[in-house]
Coordinates of C-alpha atoms in Angstrom, one line a residue:
X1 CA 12.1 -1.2 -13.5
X2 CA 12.3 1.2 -10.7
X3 CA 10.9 4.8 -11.3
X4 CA 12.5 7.6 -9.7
X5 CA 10.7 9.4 -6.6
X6 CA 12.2 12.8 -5.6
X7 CA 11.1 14.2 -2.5
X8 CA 11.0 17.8 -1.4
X9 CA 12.8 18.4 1.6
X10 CA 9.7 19.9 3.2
X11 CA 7.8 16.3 2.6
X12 CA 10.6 14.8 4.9
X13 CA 9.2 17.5 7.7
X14 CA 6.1 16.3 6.6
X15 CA 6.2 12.7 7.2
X16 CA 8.3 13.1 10.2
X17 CA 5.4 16.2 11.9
X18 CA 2.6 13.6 11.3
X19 CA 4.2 10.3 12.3
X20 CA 5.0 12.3 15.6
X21 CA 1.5 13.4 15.8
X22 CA 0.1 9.8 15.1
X23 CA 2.7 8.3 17.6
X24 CA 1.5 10.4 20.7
X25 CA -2.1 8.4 20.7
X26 CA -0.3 4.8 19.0
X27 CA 3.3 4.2 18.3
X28 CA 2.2 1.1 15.8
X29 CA 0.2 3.4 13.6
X30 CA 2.7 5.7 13.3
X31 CA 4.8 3.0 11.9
X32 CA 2.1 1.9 9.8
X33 CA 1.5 5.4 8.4
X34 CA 5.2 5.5 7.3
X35 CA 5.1 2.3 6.1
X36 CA 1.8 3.2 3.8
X37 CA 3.3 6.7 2.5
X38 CA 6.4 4.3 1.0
X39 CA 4.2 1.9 -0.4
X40 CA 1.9 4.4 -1.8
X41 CA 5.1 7.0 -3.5
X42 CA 6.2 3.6 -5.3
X43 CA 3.0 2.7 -6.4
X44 CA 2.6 6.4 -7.7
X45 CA 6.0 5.8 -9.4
X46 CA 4.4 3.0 -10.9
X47 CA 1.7 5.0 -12.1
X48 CA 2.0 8.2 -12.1
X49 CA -1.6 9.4 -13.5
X50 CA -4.0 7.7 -11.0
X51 CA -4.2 10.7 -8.7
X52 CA -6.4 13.4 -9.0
X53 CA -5.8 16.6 -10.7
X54 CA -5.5 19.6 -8.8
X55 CA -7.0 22.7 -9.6
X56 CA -4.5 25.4 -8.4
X57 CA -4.9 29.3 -9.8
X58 CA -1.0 29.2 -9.7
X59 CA 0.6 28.0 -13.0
X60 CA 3.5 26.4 -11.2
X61 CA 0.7 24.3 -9.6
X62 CA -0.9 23.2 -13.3
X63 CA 0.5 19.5 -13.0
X64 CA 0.1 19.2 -9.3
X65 CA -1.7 15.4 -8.6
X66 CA -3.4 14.4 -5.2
X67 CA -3.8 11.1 -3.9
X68 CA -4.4 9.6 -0.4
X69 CA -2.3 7.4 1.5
X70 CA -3.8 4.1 1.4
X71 CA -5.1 3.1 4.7
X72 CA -4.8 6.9 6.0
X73 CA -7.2 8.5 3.8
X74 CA -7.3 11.9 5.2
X75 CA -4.0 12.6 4.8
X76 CA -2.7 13.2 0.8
X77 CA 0.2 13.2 -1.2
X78 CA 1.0 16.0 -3.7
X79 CA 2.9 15.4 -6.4
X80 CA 3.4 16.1 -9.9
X81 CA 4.6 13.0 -12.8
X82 CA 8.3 13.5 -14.0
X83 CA 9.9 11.4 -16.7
X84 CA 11.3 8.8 -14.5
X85 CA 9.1 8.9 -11.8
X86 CA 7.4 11.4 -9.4
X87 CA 8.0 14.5 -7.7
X88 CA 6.2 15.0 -4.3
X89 CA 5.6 18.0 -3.5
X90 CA 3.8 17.8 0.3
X91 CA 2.2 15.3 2.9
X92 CA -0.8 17.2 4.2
X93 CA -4.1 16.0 6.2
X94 CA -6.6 16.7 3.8
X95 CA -8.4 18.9 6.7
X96 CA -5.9 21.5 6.6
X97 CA -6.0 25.0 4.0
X98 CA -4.8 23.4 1.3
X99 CA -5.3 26.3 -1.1
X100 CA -3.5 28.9 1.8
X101 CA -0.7 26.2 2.2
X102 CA 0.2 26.3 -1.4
X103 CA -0.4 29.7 -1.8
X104 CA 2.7 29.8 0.9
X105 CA 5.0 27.6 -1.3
X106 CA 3.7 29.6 -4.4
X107 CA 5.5 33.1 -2.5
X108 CA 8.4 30.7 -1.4
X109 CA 9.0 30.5 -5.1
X110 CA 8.8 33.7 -6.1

């Protein structure tokens, strides 16, 4: 059975910002790296608890899971298990402020 994978609309932004950035130096790997960040979101459908706990001072944060994109390691997925699925939350290269980018979406929510 299929599990249920809701995306933020800022994941879309995401995805669409770094397959962009990826295509400038090779068109393929940007394909690829789509391609990857599918197959990954079903397979954390699948199984939701593989990725790595976060730890986030903001309580809204408390469930947020990492896991990388397999075959584009440096950049992760954040999302958090649902009952039918997943939620993902961003797309970020793992080089960027993670804690000041979250701290962003924490005053979005406010």
């Amino acid at each position: 059975m299929m599990k249920e994978i809701y995306k933020h609309p800022q994941v879309i932004k995401d995805l669409i910002e770094i397959a962009t950035y990826i295509a400038i130096e090779n068109l393929d790997a940007s394909d690829r790296f789509l391609k990857a960040a599918n197959e990954t979101f079903k397979q954390l459908a699948q199984m939701p608890r593989t990725g790595k706990i976060c730890q986030f001072t903001n309580t809204q944060l408390v469930d947020i899971r990492q896991q990388a994109i397999k075959g584009f390691r440096k950049y992760l997925i954040f999302y958090r298990p649902t009952g039918s699925g997943i939620e993902i939350v961003r797309v970020i290269h793992g080089a960027r402020d993670l804690a000041a980018i979250f701290d962003e979406l924490d005053s979005e929510n406010e």
